[in-house]
mmCIF file of C-alpha atoms in Angstrom:
data_model
loop_
_atom_site.group_PDB
_atom_site.id
_atom_site.type_symbol
_atom_site.label_atom_id
_atom_site.label_comp_id
_atom_site.label_asym_id
_atom_site.label_seq_id
_atom_site.Cartn_x
_atom_site.Cartn_y
_atom_site.Cartn_z
ATOM 1 C CA MET A 23 -15.354 -16.453 -9.197
ATOM 2 C CA ALA A 24 -13.695 -17.409 -5.848
ATOM 3 C CA PHE A 25 -10.563 -15.900 -4.218
ATOM 4 C CA ALA A 26 -7.469 -17.918 -5.046
ATOM 5 C CA LEU A 27 -3.700 -17.547 -4.669
ATOM 6 C CA GLY A 28 -1.721 -16.834 -7.869
ATOM 7 C CA PRO A 29 0.343 -19.746 -8.902
ATOM 8 C CA LYS A 30 3.682 -18.400 -7.642
ATOM 9 C CA ALA A 31 2.206 -17.512 -4.249
ATOM 10 C CA ALA A 32 0.631 -21.018 -3.998
ATOM 11 C CA SER A 33 3.800 -22.864 -5.104
ATOM 12 C CA THR A 34 5.969 -20.919 -2.490
ATOM 13 C CA GLY A 35 3.910 -21.813 0.635
ATOM 14 C CA TYR A 36 1.519 -18.912 1.036
ATOM 15 C CA ARG A 37 -1.832 -19.681 2.542
ATOM 16 C CA LEU A 38 -5.306 -18.099 2.128
ATOM 17 C CA GLU A 39 -8.355 -17.379 4.301
ATOM 18 C CA ALA A 40 -11.178 -16.045 2.245
ATOM 19 C CA PHE A 41 -14.435 -14.360 3.528
ATOM 20 C CA ASP A 42 -17.693 -13.363 1.877
ATOM 21 C CA SER A 43 -17.818 -10.380 4.304
ATOM 22 C CA ILE A 44 -15.773 -9.470 7.307
ATOM 23 C CA GLY A 45 -15.390 -6.608 9.731
ATOM 24 C CA SER A 46 -11.587 -6.167 9.196
ATOM 25 C CA THR A 47 -9.043 -8.401 7.469
ATOM 26 C CA ASN A 48 -6.280 -6.737 9.505
ATOM 27 C CA THR A 49 -8.043 -7.551 12.797
ATOM 28 C CA GLU A 50 -8.736 -11.146 11.695
ATOM 29 C CA ALA A 51 -5.045 -11.567 10.637
ATOM 30 C CA MET A 52 -3.590 -10.375 13.944
ATOM 31 C CA ALA A 53 -6.098 -12.407 15.969
ATOM 32 C CA HIS A 54 -4.807 -15.547 14.151
ATOM 33 C CA ALA A 55 -1.163 -14.445 14.835
ATOM 34 C CA ARG A 56 -1.987 -14.189 18.571
ATOM 35 C CA ALA A 57 -3.542 -17.768 18.302
ATOM 36 C CA GLY A 58 -0.284 -19.178 16.818
ATOM 37 C CA GLU A 59 -0.563 -18.461 13.028
ATOM 38 C CA ARG A 60 2.996 -17.606 11.882
ATOM 39 C CA GLY A 61 2.138 -17.207 8.216
ATOM 40 C CA PRO A 62 2.662 -16.076 5.499
ATOM 41 C CA THR A 63 -1.236 -16.189 5.270
ATOM 42 C CA TRP A 64 -3.648 -13.908 3.398
ATOM 43 C CA PHE A 65 -6.923 -12.928 4.711
ATOM 44 C CA VAL A 66 -9.197 -11.447 1.944
ATOM 45 C CA THR A 67 -12.657 -10.283 1.192
ATOM 46 C CA GLN A 68 -14.599 -8.158 -1.193
ATOM 47 C CA GLN A 69 -16.733 -6.519 1.539
ATOM 48 C CA GLN A 70 -15.103 -5.159 4.735
ATOM 49 C CA THR A 71 -17.470 -3.404 7.210
ATOM 50 C CA ALA A 72 -15.106 -2.195 10.029
ATOM 51 C CA GLY A 73 -11.692 -1.693 8.565
ATOM 52 C CA ARG A 74 -9.192 0.835 9.668
ATOM 53 C CA GLY A 75 -6.594 2.593 7.586
ATOM 54 C CA ARG A 76 -3.542 4.591 8.458
ATOM 55 C CA ARG A 77 -3.824 6.563 11.771
ATOM 56 C CA ASP A 78 -6.797 4.606 12.668
ATOM 57 C CA ARG A 79 -8.984 6.216 10.024
ATOM 58 C CA ALA A 80 -12.065 4.240 8.887
ATOM 59 C CA TRP A 81 -11.842 2.142 5.799
ATOM 60 C CA VAL A 82 -15.047 0.724 4.830
ATOM 61 C CA SER A 83 -14.833 -1.496 1.762
ATOM 62 C CA PRO A 84 -18.298 -2.022 -0.064
ATOM 63 C CA ARG A 85 -19.017 -5.227 -1.844
ATOM 64 C CA GLY A 86 -16.831 -5.572 -4.951
ATOM 65 C CA ASN A 87 -13.824 -3.828 -3.614
ATOM 66 C CA LEU A 88 -10.730 -5.597 -2.296
ATOM 67 C CA ALA A 89 -9.512 -5.811 1.298
ATOM 68 C CA ALA A 90 -6.583 -8.061 1.828
ATOM 69 C CA SER A 91 -4.217 -8.531 4.707
ATOM 70 C CA ILE A 92 -1.211 -10.688 4.935
ATOM 71 C CA VAL A 93 0.371 -11.780 8.254
ATOM 72 C CA GLU A 94 3.805 -13.104 8.954
ATOM 73 C CA VAL A 95 5.704 -13.578 12.143
ATOM 74 C CA MET A 96 9.321 -12.520 11.540
ATOM 75 C CA ASP A 97 12.604 -11.695 13.296
ATOM 76 C CA VAL A 98 13.060 -8.027 12.446
ATOM 77 C CA ALA A 99 13.080 -4.743 14.437
ATOM 78 C CA PRO A 100 9.912 -2.431 14.170
ATOM 79 C CA PRO A 101 11.769 0.200 12.014
ATOM 80 C CA VAL A 102 12.758 -2.441 9.497
ATOM 81 C CA ALA A 103 9.154 -3.819 9.437
ATOM 82 C CA ALA A 104 7.976 -0.462 8.519
ATOM 83 C CA THR A 105 9.783 -0.557 5.267
ATOM 84 C CA LEU A 106 7.653 -3.479 4.216
ATOM 85 C CA GLY A 107 5.033 -0.947 3.211
ATOM 86 C CA PHE A 108 7.078 0.144 0.189
ATOM 87 C CA ALA A 109 7.224 -3.556 -0.920
ATOM 88 C CA ALA A 110 3.452 -3.671 -0.694
ATOM 89 C CA GLY A 111 2.945 -0.538 -2.790
ATOM 90 C CA LEU A 112 5.278 -1.961 -5.380
ATOM 91 C CA ALA A 113 3.425 -5.320 -5.337
ATOM 92 C CA LEU A 114 0.184 -3.575 -5.779
ATOM 93 C CA GLU A 115 1.443 -1.424 -8.638
ATOM 94 C CA GLN A 116 2.845 -4.543 -10.488
ATOM 95 C CA ALA A 117 -0.538 -6.289 -9.992
ATOM 96 C CA LEU A 118 -2.475 -3.190 -11.327
ATOM 97 C CA GLN A 119 -0.196 -3.079 -14.362
ATOM 98 C CA ALA A 120 -0.986 -6.873 -14.986
ATOM 99 C CA VAL A 121 -4.824 -6.500 -14.903
ATOM 100 C CA SER A 122 -4.981 -3.151 -16.691
ATOM 101 C CA ILE A 123 -3.319 -4.098 -19.990
ATOM 102 C CA GLU A 124 -6.423 -3.901 -22.040
ATOM 103 C CA ALA A 125 -7.438 -0.545 -20.676
ATOM 104 C CA ARG A 126 -3.957 0.805 -21.412
ATOM 105 C CA LEU A 127 -3.949 -0.484 -24.851
ATOM 106 C CA ARG A 128 -7.269 1.331 -25.586
ATOM 107 C CA ALA A 129 -6.134 4.612 -24.213
ATOM 108 C CA PRO A 130 -2.210 4.519 -24.215
ATOM 109 C CA ASP A 131 -1.819 8.341 -23.507
ATOM 110 C CA SER A 132 -4.186 8.490 -20.592
ATOM 111 C CA ASP A 133 -3.061 9.272 -17.253
ATOM 112 C CA ASP A 134 -5.881 7.291 -15.533
ATOM 113 C CA THR A 135 -3.942 4.143 -15.737
ATOM 114 C CA LYS A 136 -0.551 5.786 -14.830
ATOM 115 C CA PHE A 137 -0.075 4.158 -11.338
ATOM 116 C CA GLU A 138 2.147 5.877 -8.973
ATOM 117 C CA MET A 139 3.449 5.741 -5.321
ATOM 118 C CA LYS A 140 2.398 8.453 -2.949
ATOM 119 C CA TRP A 141 4.398 8.395 0.216
ATOM 120 C CA PRO A 142 4.240 6.642 2.419
ATOM 121 C CA ASN A 143 1.845 3.836 1.406
ATOM 122 C CA ASP A 144 -0.785 5.040 -1.149
ATOM 123 C CA VAL A 145 -1.090 3.984 -4.821
ATOM 124 C CA LEU A 146 -2.542 6.686 -7.143
ATOM 125 C CA ALA A 147 -4.100 6.432 -10.562
ATOM 126 C CA GLY A 148 -3.970 9.808 -12.428
ATOM 127 C CA ARG A 149 -3.187 11.439 -9.215
ATOM 128 C CA ARG A 150 -6.291 10.181 -7.479
ATOM 129 C CA LYS A 151 -6.218 7.691 -4.551
ATOM 130 C CA LEU A 152 -6.947 4.095 -5.686
ATOM 131 C CA SER A 153 -5.569 2.260 -2.741
ATOM 132 C CA GLY A 154 -4.439 2.580 0.759
ATOM 133 C CA ILE A 155 -2.008 0.446 2.636
ATOM 134 C CA SER A 156 -1.576 0.072 6.421
ATOM 135 C CA LEU A 157 0.888 -1.782 8.656
ATOM 136 C CA GLU A 158 0.413 -3.163 12.119
ATOM 137 C CA ALA A 159 3.088 -4.884 14.279
ATOM 138 C CA GLU A 160 2.858 -6.672 17.679
ATOM 139 C CA ALA A 161 5.851 -8.005 19.538
ATOM 140 C CA PHE A 162 5.914 -11.847 20.104
ATOM 141 C CA GLY A 163 8.544 -13.081 22.493
ATOM 142 C CA LYS A 164 11.932 -11.225 22.803
ATOM 143 C CA ARG A 165 12.779 -10.902 19.086
ATOM 144 C CA GLU A 166 9.854 -11.605 16.851
ATOM 145 C CA LEU A 167 7.165 -9.425 15.395
ATOM 146 C CA ALA A 168 3.751 -10.363 14.115
ATOM 147 C CA VAL A 169 3.534 -8.033 11.058
ATOM 148 C CA VAL A 170 0.166 -7.448 9.306
ATOM 149 C CA VAL A 171 0.102 -5.563 6.047
ATOM 150 C CA GLY A 172 -3.368 -4.487 4.956
ATOM 151 C CA ILE A 173 -4.235 -3.502 1.397
ATOM 152 C CA GLY A 174 -7.455 -1.920 0.347
ATOM 153 C CA VAL A 175 -8.343 -1.164 -3.263
ATOM 154 C CA ASN A 176 -11.170 0.660 -4.846
ATOM 155 C CA VAL A 177 -12.204 -1.752 -7.488
ATOM 156 C CA VAL A 178 -15.864 -0.960 -8.087
ATOM 157 C CA ALA A 179 -16.402 2.183 -6.047
ATOM 158 C CA ALA A 180 -14.396 4.985 -4.400
ATOM 159 C CA PRO A 181 -15.473 7.078 -1.377
ATOM 160 C CA GLU A 182 -16.621 10.674 -1.947
ATOM 161 C CA GLY A 183 -15.715 13.614 0.067
ATOM 162 C CA THR A 184 -12.309 12.543 1.059
ATOM 163 C CA PRO A 185 -9.408 14.954 1.860
ATOM 164 C CA PHE A 186 -7.573 13.577 -1.142
ATOM 165 C CA PRO A 187 -9.527 12.784 -4.385
ATOM 166 C CA ALA A 188 -10.308 9.042 -4.862
ATOM 167 C CA THR A 189 -11.099 6.835 -7.764
ATOM 168 C CA ALA A 190 -11.937 3.179 -8.551
ATOM 169 C CA LEU A 191 -10.649 0.733 -11.245
ATOM 170 C CA HIS A 192 -14.095 0.477 -12.873
ATOM 171 C CA ALA A 193 -14.135 4.242 -13.232
ATOM 172 C CA LEU A 194 -10.825 4.179 -15.027
ATOM 173 C CA GLY A 195 -12.159 1.465 -17.530
ATOM 174 C CA VAL A 196 -10.382 -1.444 -15.898
ATOM 175 C CA HIS A 197 -13.170 -3.875 -15.545
ATOM 176 C CA VAL A 198 -11.696 -6.647 -13.415
ATOM 177 C CA GLY A 199 -12.978 -8.306 -10.258
ATOM 178 C CA ALA A 200 -11.400 -8.224 -6.794
ATOM 179 C CA GLU A 201 -10.545 -11.962 -7.215
ATOM 180 C CA GLU A 202 -8.532 -11.391 -10.400
ATOM 181 C CA LEU A 203 -6.792 -8.469 -8.799
ATOM 182 C CA PHE A 204 -5.922 -10.443 -5.702
ATOM 183 C CA ALA A 205 -4.432 -13.414 -7.604
ATOM 184 C CA ALA A 206 -2.063 -11.011 -9.334
ATOM 185 C CA LEU A 207 -1.387 -9.307 -6.051
ATOM 186 C CA SER A 208 -0.439 -12.383 -4.244
ATOM 187 C CA ASP A 209 2.057 -13.394 -6.995
ATOM 188 C CA ALA A 210 3.632 -9.924 -7.040
ATOM 189 C CA TRP A 211 3.895 -9.878 -3.249
ATOM 190 C CA ALA A 212 5.636 -13.252 -3.167
ATOM 191 C CA GLY A 213 8.350 -11.920 -5.563
ATOM 192 C CA LEU A 214 8.748 -8.539 -3.804
ATOM 193 C CA ARG A 215 8.660 -10.117 -0.250
ATOM 194 C CA SER A 216 11.641 -12.169 -1.341
ATOM 195 C CA VAL A 217 13.481 -9.108 -2.669
ATOM 196 C CA TRP A 218 12.761 -7.280 0.645
ATOM 197 C CA ASP A 219 14.293 -10.137 2.539
ATOM 198 C CA ASN A 220 13.718 -8.957 6.120
ATOM 199 C CA GLY A 221 14.937 -5.490 5.102
ATOM 200 C CA ARG A 222 18.113 -6.529 3.531
ATOM 201 C CA GLY A 223 16.949 -5.701 0.122
ATOM 202 C CA PHE A 224 15.200 -2.388 0.865
ATOM 203 C CA GLY A 225 17.859 -0.596 -1.069
ATOM 204 C CA ALA A 226 16.865 -2.147 -4.291
ATOM 205 C CA LEU A 227 13.117 -1.615 -3.536
ATOM 206 C CA ARG A 228 13.743 1.997 -2.671
ATOM 207 C CA GLN A 229 15.068 2.644 -6.206
ATOM 208 C CA LEU A 230 12.092 0.972 -7.753
ATOM 209 C CA TRP A 231 9.677 3.001 -5.559
ATOM 210 C CA LEU A 232 11.395 6.272 -6.363
ATOM 211 C CA GLU A 233 11.129 5.520 -10.142
ATOM 212 C CA ARG A 234 7.274 5.341 -9.534
ATOM 213 C CA ALA A 235 7.082 8.192 -6.971
ATOM 214 C CA SER A 236 4.332 10.819 -7.541
ATOM 215 C CA GLY A 237 5.511 14.411 -6.836
ATOM 216 C CA LEU A 238 9.166 13.627 -7.017
ATOM 217 C CA GLY A 239 11.094 16.873 -7.368
ATOM 218 C CA GLU A 240 7.890 18.942 -7.020
ATOM 219 C CA GLN A 241 6.468 21.208 -4.264
ATOM 220 C CA VAL A 242 4.681 19.346 -1.584
ATOM 221 C CA SER A 243 3.172 20.116 1.771
ATOM 222 C CA VAL A 244 3.326 17.488 4.616
ATOM 223 C CA LYS A 245 1.064 17.777 7.514
ATOM 224 C CA SER A 246 2.810 16.125 10.464
ATOM 225 C CA GLY A 247 1.422 16.324 13.957
ATOM 226 C CA GLY A 248 0.350 20.003 14.429
ATOM 227 C CA SER A 249 2.650 21.615 11.627
ATOM 228 C CA THR A 250 2.885 21.696 7.952
ATOM 229 C CA ILE A 251 6.140 21.490 6.249
ATOM 230 C CA THR A 252 6.475 22.780 2.815
ATOM 231 C CA GLY A 253 9.347 22.152 0.224
ATOM 232 C CA VAL A 254 10.525 20.103 -2.611
ATOM 233 C CA PHE A 255 10.078 16.277 -2.323
ATOM 234 C CA GLU A 256 13.719 15.366 -2.864
ATOM 235 C CA THR A 257 13.907 11.606 -2.103
ATOM 236 C CA ILE A 258 13.254 8.924 0.527
ATOM 237 C CA ASP A 259 16.141 7.856 2.696
ATOM 238 C CA GLU A 260 17.393 4.499 3.573
ATOM 239 C CA ALA A 261 14.917 4.165 6.389
ATOM 240 C CA GLY A 262 11.947 5.195 4.198
ATOM 241 C CA CYS A 263 11.626 8.612 5.603
ATOM 242 C CA LEU A 264 10.467 11.393 3.233
ATOM 243 C CA ILE A 265 13.175 14.053 2.539
ATOM 244 C CA ILE A 266 11.983 17.601 1.989
ATOM 245 C CA ALA A 267 14.238 20.412 0.810
ATOM 246 C CA THR A 268 12.969 23.625 2.232
ATOM 247 C CA GLU A 269 13.409 27.135 0.953
ATOM 248 C CA THR A 270 16.040 27.695 3.705
ATOM 249 C CA GLY A 271 18.138 25.011 2.129
ATOM 250 C CA ALA A 272 17.412 22.512 5.004
ATOM 251 C CA ARG A 273 16.754 18.848 4.279
ATOM 252 C CA VAL A 274 14.128 17.709 6.595
ATOM 253 C CA PRO A 275 13.369 13.987 7.167
ATOM 254 C CA ILE A 276 9.800 12.970 8.077
ATOM 255 C CA ALA A 277 8.882 9.719 9.408
ATOM 256 C CA ALA A 278 5.071 10.053 9.468
ATOM 257 C CA GLY A 279 2.541 12.592 7.901
ATOM 258 C CA ASP A 280 0.168 13.354 5.130
ATOM 259 C CA VAL A 281 1.438 14.493 1.808
ATOM 260 C CA TYR A 282 -0.416 17.028 -0.325
ATOM 261 C CA PHE A 283 0.837 18.235 -3.696
ATOM 262 C CA GLY A 284 1.402 22.004 -3.860
ATOM 263 C CA SER A 285 1.705 24.717 -1.132
ATOM 264 C CA ALA A 286 1.006 24.723 2.478
ATOM 265 C CA ALA A 287 -2.117 26.968 1.825
ATOM 266 C CA SER A 288 -3.696 24.256 -0.385
ATOM 267 C CA ALA A 289 -2.830 21.570 2.128
ATOM 268 C CA ARG A 290 -4.698 23.543 4.905
ATOM 269 C CA ALA A 291 -7.784 23.867 2.636
ATOM 270 C CA LEU A 292 -8.070 20.004 2.179
#
């Protein structure tokens, strides 16, 4: 089966570049933007050999997993562009719901196919990492940004020995291919990108995201820079920052960091 856009994405003007294997779909997407590509265009493969995730961490995708990046040149400020990651998480969750119907019918009470959002940009299944999402932006001219959203999904295999436990769709009993998942993702993205509307619709997406947020109302630890902040995950604000309520009663906004469920001690051990 070859990669193809879903019918909604195809009918609304999205384009697709598919590769048998590539170093990084994000790198390829940004290179096309520098060469004049304005998008929206998807770059997709089921084998990525030199990908990078958040904070420049290696993201190698073995054959059979999904690595997909979408590039679009848009007139938005960088902080607004950053909220597009929440739309990406919701689009992937919607696509996962679509391709896992049979698995959920076989085991309706299982947490393995309960897909949740982990701030800022991960998708979890049964509190194990199933996907990572990264954003890159580069200024074009005085007002425009080339924005690349990269989405990597563990379809057939998950990495071992990671700081946060990981899983793959096949291990969860969801036996789909990267191509089928991508078609569903491209359609879900087309809908949620429209809702996001260059940041104007983030309020609606924020509510949808919070309804699917993992750890909401629970104790979490956030490693940000060289410090660890512990408290209750209260909400995300209108800019997408994580709001932690600490024991002192303070409400601390966090713009970037790694979230762990539980205490600061457990976070340091990971």
